[in-house]
Short mmCIF file of C-alpha atoms and ligand atoms in Angstrom, two decimals:
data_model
loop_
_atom_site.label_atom_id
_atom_site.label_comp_id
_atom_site.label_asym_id
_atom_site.label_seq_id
_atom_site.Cartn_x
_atom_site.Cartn_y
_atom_site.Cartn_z
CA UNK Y 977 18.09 -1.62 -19.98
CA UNK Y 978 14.84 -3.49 -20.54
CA UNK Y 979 11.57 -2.18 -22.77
CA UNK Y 980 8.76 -3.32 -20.29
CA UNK Y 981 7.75 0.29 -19.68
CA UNK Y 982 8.96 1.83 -23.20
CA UNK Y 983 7.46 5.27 -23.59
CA UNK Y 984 5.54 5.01 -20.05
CA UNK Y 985 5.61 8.04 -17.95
CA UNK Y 986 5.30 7.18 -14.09
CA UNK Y 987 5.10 8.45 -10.74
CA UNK Y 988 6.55 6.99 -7.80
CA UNK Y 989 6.36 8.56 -4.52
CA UNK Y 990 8.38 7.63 -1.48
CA UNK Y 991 10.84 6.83 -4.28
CA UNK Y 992 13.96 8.02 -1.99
CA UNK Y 993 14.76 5.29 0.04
CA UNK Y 994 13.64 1.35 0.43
CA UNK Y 995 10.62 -0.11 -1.81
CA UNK Y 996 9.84 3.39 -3.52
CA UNK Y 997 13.45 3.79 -4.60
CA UNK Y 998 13.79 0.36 -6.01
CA UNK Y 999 10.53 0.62 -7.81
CA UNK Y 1000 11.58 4.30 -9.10
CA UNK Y 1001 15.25 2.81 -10.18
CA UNK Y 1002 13.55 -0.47 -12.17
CA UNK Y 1003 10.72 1.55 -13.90
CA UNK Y 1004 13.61 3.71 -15.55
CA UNK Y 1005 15.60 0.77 -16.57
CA UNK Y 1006 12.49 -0.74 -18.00
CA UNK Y 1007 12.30 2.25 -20.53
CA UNK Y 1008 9.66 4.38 -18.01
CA UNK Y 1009 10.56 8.28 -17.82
CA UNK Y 1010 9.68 8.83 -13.47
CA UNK Y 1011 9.02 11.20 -11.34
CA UNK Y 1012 10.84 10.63 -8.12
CA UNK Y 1013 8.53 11.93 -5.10
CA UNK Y 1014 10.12 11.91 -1.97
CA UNK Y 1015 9.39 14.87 1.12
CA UNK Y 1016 12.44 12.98 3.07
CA UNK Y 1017 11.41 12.26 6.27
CA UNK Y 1018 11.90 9.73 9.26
CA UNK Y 1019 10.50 7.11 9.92
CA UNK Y 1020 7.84 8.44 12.15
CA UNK Y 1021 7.75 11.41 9.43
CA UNK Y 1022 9.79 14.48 10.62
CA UNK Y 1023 12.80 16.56 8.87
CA UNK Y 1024 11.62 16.62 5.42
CA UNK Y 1025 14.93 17.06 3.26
CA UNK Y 1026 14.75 17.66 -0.78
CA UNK Y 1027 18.02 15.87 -1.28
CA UNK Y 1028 16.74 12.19 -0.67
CA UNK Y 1029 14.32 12.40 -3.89
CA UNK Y 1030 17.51 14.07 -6.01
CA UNK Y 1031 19.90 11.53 -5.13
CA UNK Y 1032 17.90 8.68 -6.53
CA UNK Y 1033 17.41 11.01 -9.75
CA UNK Y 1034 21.24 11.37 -9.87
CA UNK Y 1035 21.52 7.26 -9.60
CA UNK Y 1036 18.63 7.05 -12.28
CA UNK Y 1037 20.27 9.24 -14.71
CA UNK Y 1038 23.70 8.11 -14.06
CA UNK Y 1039 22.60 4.50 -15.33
CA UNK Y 1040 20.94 6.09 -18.65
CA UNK Y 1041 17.50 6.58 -17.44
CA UNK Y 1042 15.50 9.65 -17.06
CA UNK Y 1043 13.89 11.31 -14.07
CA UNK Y 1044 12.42 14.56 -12.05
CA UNK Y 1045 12.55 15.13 -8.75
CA UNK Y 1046 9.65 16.32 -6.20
CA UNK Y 1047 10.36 16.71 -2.59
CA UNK Y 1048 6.45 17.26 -1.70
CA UNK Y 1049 4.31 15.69 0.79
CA UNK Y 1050 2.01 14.05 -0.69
CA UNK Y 1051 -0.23 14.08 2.23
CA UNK Y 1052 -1.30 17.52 1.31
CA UNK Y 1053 -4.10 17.84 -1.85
CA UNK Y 1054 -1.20 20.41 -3.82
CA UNK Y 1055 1.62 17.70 -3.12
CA UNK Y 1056 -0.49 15.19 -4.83
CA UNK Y 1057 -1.59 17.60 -7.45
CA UNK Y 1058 2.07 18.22 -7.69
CA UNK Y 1059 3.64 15.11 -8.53
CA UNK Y 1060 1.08 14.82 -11.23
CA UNK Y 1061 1.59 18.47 -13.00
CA UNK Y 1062 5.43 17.61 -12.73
CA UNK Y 1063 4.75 14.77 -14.98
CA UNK Y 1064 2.65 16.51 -17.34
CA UNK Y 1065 4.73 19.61 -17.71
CA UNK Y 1066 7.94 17.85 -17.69
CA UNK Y 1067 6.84 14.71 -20.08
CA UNK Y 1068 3.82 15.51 -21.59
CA UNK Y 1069 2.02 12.53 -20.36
CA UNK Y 1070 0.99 10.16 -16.72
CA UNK Y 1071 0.96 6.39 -17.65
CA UNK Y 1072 1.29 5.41 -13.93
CA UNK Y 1073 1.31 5.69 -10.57
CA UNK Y 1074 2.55 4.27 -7.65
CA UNK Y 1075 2.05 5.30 -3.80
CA UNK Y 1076 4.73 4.36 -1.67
CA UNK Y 1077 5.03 6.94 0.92
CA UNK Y 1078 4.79 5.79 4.37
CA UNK Y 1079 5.31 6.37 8.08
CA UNK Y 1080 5.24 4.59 11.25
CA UNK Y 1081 3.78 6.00 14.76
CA UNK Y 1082 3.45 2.76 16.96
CA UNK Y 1083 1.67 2.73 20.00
CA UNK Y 1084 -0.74 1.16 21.92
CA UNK Y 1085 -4.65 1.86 20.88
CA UNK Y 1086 -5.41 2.47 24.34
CA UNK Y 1087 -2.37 5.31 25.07
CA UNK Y 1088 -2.61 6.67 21.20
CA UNK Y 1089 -2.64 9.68 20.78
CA UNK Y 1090 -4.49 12.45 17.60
CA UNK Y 1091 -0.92 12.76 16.79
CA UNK Y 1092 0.29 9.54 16.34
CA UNK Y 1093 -3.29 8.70 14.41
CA UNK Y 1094 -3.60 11.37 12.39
CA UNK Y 1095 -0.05 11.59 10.43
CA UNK Y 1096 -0.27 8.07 9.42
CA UNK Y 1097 -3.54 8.20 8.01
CA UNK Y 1098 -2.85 11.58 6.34
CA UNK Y 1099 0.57 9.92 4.77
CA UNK Y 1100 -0.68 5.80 4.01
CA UNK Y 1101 -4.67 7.01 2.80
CA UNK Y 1102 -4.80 10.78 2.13
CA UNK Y 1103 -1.76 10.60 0.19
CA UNK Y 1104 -3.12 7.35 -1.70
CA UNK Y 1105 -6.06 9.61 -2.48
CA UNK Y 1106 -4.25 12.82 -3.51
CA UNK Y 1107 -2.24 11.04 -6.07
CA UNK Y 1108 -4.58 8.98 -7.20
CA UNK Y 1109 -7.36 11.85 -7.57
CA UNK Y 1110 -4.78 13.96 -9.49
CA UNK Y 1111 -3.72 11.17 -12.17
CA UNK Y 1112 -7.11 9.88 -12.24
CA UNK Y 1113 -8.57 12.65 -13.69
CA UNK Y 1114 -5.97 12.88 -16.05
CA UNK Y 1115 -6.33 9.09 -16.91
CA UNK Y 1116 -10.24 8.90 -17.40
CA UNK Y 1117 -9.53 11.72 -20.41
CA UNK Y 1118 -6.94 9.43 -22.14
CA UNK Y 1119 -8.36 6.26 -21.71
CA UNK Y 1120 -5.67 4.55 -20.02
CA UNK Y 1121 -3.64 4.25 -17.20
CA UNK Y 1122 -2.39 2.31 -13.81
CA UNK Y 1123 -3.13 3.39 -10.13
CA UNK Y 1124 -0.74 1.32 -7.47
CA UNK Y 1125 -1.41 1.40 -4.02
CA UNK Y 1126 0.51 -0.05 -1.23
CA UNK Y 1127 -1.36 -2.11 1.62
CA UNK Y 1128 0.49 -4.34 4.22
CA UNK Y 1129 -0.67 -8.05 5.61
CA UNK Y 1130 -0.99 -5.58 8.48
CA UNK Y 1131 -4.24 -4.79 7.35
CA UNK Y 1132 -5.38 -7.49 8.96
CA UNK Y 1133 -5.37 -6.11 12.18
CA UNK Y 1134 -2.42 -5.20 14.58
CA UNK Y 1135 -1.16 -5.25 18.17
CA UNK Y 1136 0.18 -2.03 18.86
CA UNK Y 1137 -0.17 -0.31 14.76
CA UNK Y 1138 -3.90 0.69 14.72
CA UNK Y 1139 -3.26 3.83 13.17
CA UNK Y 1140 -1.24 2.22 10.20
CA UNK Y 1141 -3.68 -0.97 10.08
CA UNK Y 1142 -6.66 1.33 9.66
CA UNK Y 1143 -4.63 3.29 6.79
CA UNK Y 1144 -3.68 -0.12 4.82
CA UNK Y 1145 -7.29 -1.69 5.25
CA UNK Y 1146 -8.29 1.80 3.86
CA UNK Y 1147 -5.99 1.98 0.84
CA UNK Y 1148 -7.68 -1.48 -0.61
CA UNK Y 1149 -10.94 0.05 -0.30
CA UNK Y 1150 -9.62 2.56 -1.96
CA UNK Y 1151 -8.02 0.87 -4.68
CA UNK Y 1152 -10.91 -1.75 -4.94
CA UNK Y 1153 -13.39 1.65 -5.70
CA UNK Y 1154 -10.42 3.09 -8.24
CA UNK Y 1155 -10.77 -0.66 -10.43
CA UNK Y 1156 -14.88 -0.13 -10.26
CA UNK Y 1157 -14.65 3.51 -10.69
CA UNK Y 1158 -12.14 3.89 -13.65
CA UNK Y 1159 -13.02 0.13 -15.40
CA UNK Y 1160 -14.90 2.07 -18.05
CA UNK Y 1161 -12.16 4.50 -18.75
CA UNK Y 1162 -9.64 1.41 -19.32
CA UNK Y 1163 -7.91 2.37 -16.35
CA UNK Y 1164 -6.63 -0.32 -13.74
CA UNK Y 1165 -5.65 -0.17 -10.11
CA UNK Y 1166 -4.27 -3.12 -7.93
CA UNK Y 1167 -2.51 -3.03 -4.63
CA UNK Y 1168 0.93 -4.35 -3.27
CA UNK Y 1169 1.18 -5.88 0.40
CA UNK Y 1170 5.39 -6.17 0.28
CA UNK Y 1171 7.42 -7.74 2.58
CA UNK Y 1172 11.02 -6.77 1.95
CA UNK Y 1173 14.12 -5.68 3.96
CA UNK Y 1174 14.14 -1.84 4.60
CA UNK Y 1175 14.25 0.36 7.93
CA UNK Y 1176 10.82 0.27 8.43
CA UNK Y 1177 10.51 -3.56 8.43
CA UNK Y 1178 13.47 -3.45 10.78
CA UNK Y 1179 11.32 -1.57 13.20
CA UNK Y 1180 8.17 -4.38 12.56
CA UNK Y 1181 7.40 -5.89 16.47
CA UNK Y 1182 6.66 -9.50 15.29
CA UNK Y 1183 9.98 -11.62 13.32
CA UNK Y 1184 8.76 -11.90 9.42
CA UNK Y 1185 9.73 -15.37 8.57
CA UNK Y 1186 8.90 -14.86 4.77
CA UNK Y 1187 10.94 -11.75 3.45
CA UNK Y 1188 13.05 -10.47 0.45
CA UNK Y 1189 14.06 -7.19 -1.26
CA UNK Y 1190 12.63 -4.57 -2.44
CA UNK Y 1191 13.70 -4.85 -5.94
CA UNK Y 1192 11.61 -8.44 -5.64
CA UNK Y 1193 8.62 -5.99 -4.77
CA UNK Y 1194 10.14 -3.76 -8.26
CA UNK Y 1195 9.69 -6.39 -10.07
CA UNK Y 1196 5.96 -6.95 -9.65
CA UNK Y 1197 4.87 -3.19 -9.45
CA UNK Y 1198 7.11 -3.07 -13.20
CA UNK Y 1199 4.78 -6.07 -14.40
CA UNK Y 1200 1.73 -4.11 -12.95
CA UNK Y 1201 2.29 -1.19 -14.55
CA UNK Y 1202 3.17 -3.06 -18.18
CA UNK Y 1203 0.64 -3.83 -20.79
CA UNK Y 1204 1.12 -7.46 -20.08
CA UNK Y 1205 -0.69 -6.77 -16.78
CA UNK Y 1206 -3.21 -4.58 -18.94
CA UNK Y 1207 -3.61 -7.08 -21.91
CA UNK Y 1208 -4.98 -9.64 -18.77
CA UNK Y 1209 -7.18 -6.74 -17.63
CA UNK Y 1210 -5.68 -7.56 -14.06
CA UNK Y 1211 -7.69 -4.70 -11.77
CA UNK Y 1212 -9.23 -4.88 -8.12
CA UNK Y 1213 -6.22 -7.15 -6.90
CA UNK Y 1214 -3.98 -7.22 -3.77
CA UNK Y 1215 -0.62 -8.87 -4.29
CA UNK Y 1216 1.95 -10.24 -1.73
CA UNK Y 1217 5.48 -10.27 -2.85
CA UNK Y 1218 7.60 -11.43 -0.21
CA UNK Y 1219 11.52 -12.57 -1.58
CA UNK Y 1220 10.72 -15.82 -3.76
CA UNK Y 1221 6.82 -15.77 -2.87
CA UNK Y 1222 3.78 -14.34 -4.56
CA UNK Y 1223 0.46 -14.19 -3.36
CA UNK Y 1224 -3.06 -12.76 -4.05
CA UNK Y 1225 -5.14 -12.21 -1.41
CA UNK Y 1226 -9.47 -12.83 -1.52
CA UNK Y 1227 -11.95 -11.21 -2.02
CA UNK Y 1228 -13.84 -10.39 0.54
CA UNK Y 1229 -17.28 -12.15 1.16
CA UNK Y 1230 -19.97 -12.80 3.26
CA UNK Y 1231 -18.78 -16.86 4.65
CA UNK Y 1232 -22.11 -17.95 5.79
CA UNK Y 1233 -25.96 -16.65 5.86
CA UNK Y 1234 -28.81 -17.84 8.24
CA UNK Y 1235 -32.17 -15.93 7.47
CA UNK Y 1236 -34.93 -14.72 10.34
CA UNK Y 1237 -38.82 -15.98 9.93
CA UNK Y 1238 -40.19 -12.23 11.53
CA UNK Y 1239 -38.01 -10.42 12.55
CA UNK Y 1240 -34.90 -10.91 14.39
CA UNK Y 1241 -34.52 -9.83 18.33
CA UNK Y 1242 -31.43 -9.88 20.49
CA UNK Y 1243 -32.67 -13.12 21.86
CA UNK Y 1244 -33.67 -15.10 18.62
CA UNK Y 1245 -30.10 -14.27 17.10
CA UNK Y 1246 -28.50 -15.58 20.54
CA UNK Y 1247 -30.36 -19.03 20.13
CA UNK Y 1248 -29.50 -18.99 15.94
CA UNK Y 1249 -25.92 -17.48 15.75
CA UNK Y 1250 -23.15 -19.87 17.18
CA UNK Y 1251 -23.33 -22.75 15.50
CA UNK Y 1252 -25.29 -21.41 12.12
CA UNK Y 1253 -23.73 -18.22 11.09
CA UNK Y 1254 -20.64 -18.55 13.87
CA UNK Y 1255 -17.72 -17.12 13.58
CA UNK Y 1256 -14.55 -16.65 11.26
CA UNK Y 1257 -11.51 -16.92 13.39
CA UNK Y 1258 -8.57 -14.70 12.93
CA UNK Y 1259 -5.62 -16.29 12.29
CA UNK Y 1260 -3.87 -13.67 13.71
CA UNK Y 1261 -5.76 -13.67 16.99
CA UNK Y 1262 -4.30 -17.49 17.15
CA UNK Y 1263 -0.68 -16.23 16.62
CA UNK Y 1264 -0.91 -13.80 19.56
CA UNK Y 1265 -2.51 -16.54 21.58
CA UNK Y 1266 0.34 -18.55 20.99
CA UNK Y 1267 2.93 -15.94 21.57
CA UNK Y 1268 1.64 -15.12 25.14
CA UNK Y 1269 1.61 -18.90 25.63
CA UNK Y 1270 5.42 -19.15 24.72
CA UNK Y 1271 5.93 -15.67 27.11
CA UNK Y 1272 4.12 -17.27 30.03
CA UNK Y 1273 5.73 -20.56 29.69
CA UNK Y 1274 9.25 -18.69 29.52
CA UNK Y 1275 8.67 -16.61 32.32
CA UNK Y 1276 8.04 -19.93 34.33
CA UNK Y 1277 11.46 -21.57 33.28
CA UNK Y 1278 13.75 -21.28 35.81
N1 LIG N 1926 9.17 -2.98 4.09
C1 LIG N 1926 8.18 -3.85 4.29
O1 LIG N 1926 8.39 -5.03 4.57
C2 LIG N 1926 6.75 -3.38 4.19
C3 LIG N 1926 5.74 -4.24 4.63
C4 LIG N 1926 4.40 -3.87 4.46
C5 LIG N 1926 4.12 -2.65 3.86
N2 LIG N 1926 5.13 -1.80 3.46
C6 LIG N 1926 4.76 -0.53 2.83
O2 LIG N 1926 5.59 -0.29 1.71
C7 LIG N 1926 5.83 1.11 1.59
C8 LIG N 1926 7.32 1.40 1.54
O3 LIG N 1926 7.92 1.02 2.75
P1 LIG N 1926 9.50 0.99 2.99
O4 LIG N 1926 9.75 -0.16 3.84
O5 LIG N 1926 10.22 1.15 1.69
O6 LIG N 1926 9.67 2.34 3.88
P2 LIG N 1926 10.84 3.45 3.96
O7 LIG N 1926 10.70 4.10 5.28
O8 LIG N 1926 12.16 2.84 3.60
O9 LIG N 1926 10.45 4.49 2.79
C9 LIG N 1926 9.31 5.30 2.86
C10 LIG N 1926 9.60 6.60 2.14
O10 LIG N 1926 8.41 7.41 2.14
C11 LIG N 1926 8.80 8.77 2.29
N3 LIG N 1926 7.68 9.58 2.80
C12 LIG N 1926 7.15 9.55 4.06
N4 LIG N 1926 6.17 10.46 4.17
C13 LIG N 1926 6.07 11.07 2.96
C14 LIG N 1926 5.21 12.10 2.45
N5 LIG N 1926 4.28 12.67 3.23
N6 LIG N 1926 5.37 12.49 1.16
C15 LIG N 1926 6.30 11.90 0.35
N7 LIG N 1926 7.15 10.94 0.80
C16 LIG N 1926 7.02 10.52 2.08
C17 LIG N 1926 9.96 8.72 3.28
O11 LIG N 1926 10.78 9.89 3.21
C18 LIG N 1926 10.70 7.44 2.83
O12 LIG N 1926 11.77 7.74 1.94
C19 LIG N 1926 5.09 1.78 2.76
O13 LIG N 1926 3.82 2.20 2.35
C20 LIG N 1926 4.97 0.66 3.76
O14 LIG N 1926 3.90 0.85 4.64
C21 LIG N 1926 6.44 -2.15 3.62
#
């Protein structure tokens, strides 16, 4: 057992299986006392189950540590509220959070449907917000405190994941207004883009060539949460932990500026955009080029 987290409380929810679980497991052997939130669904989010979020309390204690269960969803504004009072009542005290919960509904943008879009943004954003809104409020009183979200590099964009893009390009918005929000209350929030071996990367369209396990990801939500990560007042961030690689990702900015004498029209920006203000490519965009290049080419191979 490490101290990195002595005398921390912290909240971890989809800390039943994959990332959640590992993060859940290492905070308690770094000293944290956790609250293991996990509703126990599928992948795509059905058959909620209670016994997924105990059975990771059972491993926790069995090793020494100390932990609650709550089988919630955390999409909902009491399941959010929940995981928070749990903490409270059961430990006096919320140090940290950490929103793992996640689903997958892939399809198309053009054939989605309102239920494929609007489970994963309820589970990824809403339930960013609900835990996040409960602790907060709890945090800005004491003075302190962490808020962890977790993003994706999918937030980028996505071939056939807009639902689940939208949600991760959400939850650094999110977390990027939590670290302006909270700064003066000494509270920090950062988010996590992981790429580690679980079954929802298994069910990822595209071959990850960079990728590790999710007690690699552990490791840097543990450090997050730690003073160490408070004593460098690290806030507003989005890391990338992928097996031996770490990563933060930029800010975003305006890339170039070209100003109007008058005002503009549709005709004077035609003449001054490409070429001035032009374009930012998307790397992505290039790596699906390149994929239906290698598809075309292979279909032509005898
Ligand atoms: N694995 C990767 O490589 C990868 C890459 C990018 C982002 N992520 C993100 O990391 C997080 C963890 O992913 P994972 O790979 O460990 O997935 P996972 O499917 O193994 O675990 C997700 C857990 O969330 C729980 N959950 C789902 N809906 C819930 C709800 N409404 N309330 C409470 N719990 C709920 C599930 O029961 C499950 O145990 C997700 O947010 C995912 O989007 C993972």
């Amino acid at each position: 057992m490490g101290n990195f987290l002595a005398g921390k409380v912290v909240a971890v929810t989809g800390a039943g299986r994959g990332i959640g679980r590992a993060v859940a497991l290492a905070a308690a052997a770094e000293g944290a006392r956790v609250v293991v939130n996990d509703y126990g669904v599928s992948i795509e989010g059905a058959e909620p189950t209670s016994e997924i979020a105990e059975a990771v309390v059972k491993e926790i204690e069995a090793a020494g540590g100390d932990a609650i269960a709550v089988a919630d969803d955390i999409s909902t504004m009491a399941g959010g509220q929940r995981v928070v009072d749990t903490a409270l009542e059961t430990y006096g005290r919320i140090d940290g959070v950490v929103c793992v919960a996640g689903i997958l509904r892939e399809r198309m943008l053009f054939n989605m449907s309102e239920e494929e879009w609007d489970p994963v943004l309820a589970t990824h954003l809403k339930g960013t917000f609900t835990v996040f809104r409960a602790a907060s409020a709890i945090m800005r009183r004491q003075g302190s405190g962490t808020l962890i979200g977790f993003t994706s590099g999918n937030h980028q964009g996505s071939v056939s994941q807009a639902n689940y893009s939208a949600a991760k390009g959400g939850i650094i918005s999110l977390v990027r207004s939590a670290a302006l929000g909270l700064h003066k209350y000494g509270v920090t929030a950062n988010a996590v883009a992981p790429v580690a071996r679980t079954r929802m990367s298994a069910n990822v369209p595209m071959e990850l060539k960079e990728i590790g396990e999710p007690e690699d990801v552990a490791a840097l939500v543990v450090y997050l949460l730690s003073e160490r990560a408070r004593e460098e007042r690290i806030t507003g961030q989005v890391y990338t932990i992928a097996g031996p690689k770490i990563a933060v990702w930029a800010q975003p900015r305006e890339l170039r500026s070209g100003y109007a004498e008058g005002a503009w029209t549709p005709e004077r920006i035609a003449d001054f955009l490409p070429g001035t203000v032009g374009v930012d490519p998307m790397p992505l965009l290039a790596q699906v080029e390149e994929m239906a290049r290698a598809a075309r080419s292979a279909k032509k191979a005898p």
